[in-house]
Amino acid sequence: MAWVKAHVTELTAIAEKFGATRMCLCGSVARGTDTDDSDIDFYVWEFEAGEPGSLESIEALQRADNLVSSIRDLSLYRIDVRGIPGWPLGAPHEDNMRRESIDLARLVD
C-alpha cells in the first residue's frame, strides 16, 4: 500500500494517458492481507474501447497493453491490471475485484 500511495499521482496520470478513467486498487493490497510475495492488483472500471471490431477497438488493445507496461515499468512489484481490453477476467473474479476496489483518487493526500 505504501508504494501505491507514493505513486498514486503517476499511476493516475498513466491511467488517464491510455484511456482508463477509473482505476482502482484491489486484491490483497487493498484488503491489507498482502505478503512479500503478493502482486499489486488494479481494476479499471471505465476504459475507452470503441465498438468491437472497429479500428478504435483494435487501437484500444494496444493502449491497454501500453497501460500495463507503463505501470509495470514504474514498479519493482508484480502488477496485474484487469477490466481492460485484452486482459479478460471471469465474472466471479471480476465481481470480487469490483466489490473490494479502492479508487486511486481516494489515496491522494
PDB file of C-alpha atoms in Angstrom, residues 1 4 31 41 44 49 61 65 81 87 98-99:
ATOM      1  CA  MET A   1       0.000   0.000   0.000  1.00  0.00           C
ATOM      2  CA  VAL A   4       0.752   2.674  -4.297  1.00  0.00           C
ATOM      3  CA  ARG A  31      -7.614  -5.768   1.771  1.00  0.00           C
ATOM      4  CA  ASP A  41      -3.840  -5.724  -8.496  1.00  0.00           C
ATOM      5  CA  VAL A  44     -10.228  -0.396 -14.379  1.00  0.00           C
ATOM      6  CA  ALA A  49     -12.573   0.924 -26.069  1.00  0.00           C
ATOM      7  CA  LEU A  61      -5.977  -3.238 -27.244  1.00  0.00           C
ATOM      8  CA  ASP A  65      -1.090  -3.216 -23.279  1.00  0.00           C
ATOM      9  CA  VAL A  81      -4.416  -4.833 -14.343  1.00  0.00           C
ATOM     10  CA  TRP A  87      -6.950  -8.720 -20.239  1.00  0.00           C
ATOM     11  CA  ARG A  98     -15.186  -4.569  -8.112  1.00  0.00           C
ATOM     12  CA  ARG A  99     -16.512  -5.195  -4.626  1.00  0.00           C
TER      13      ARG A  99
END
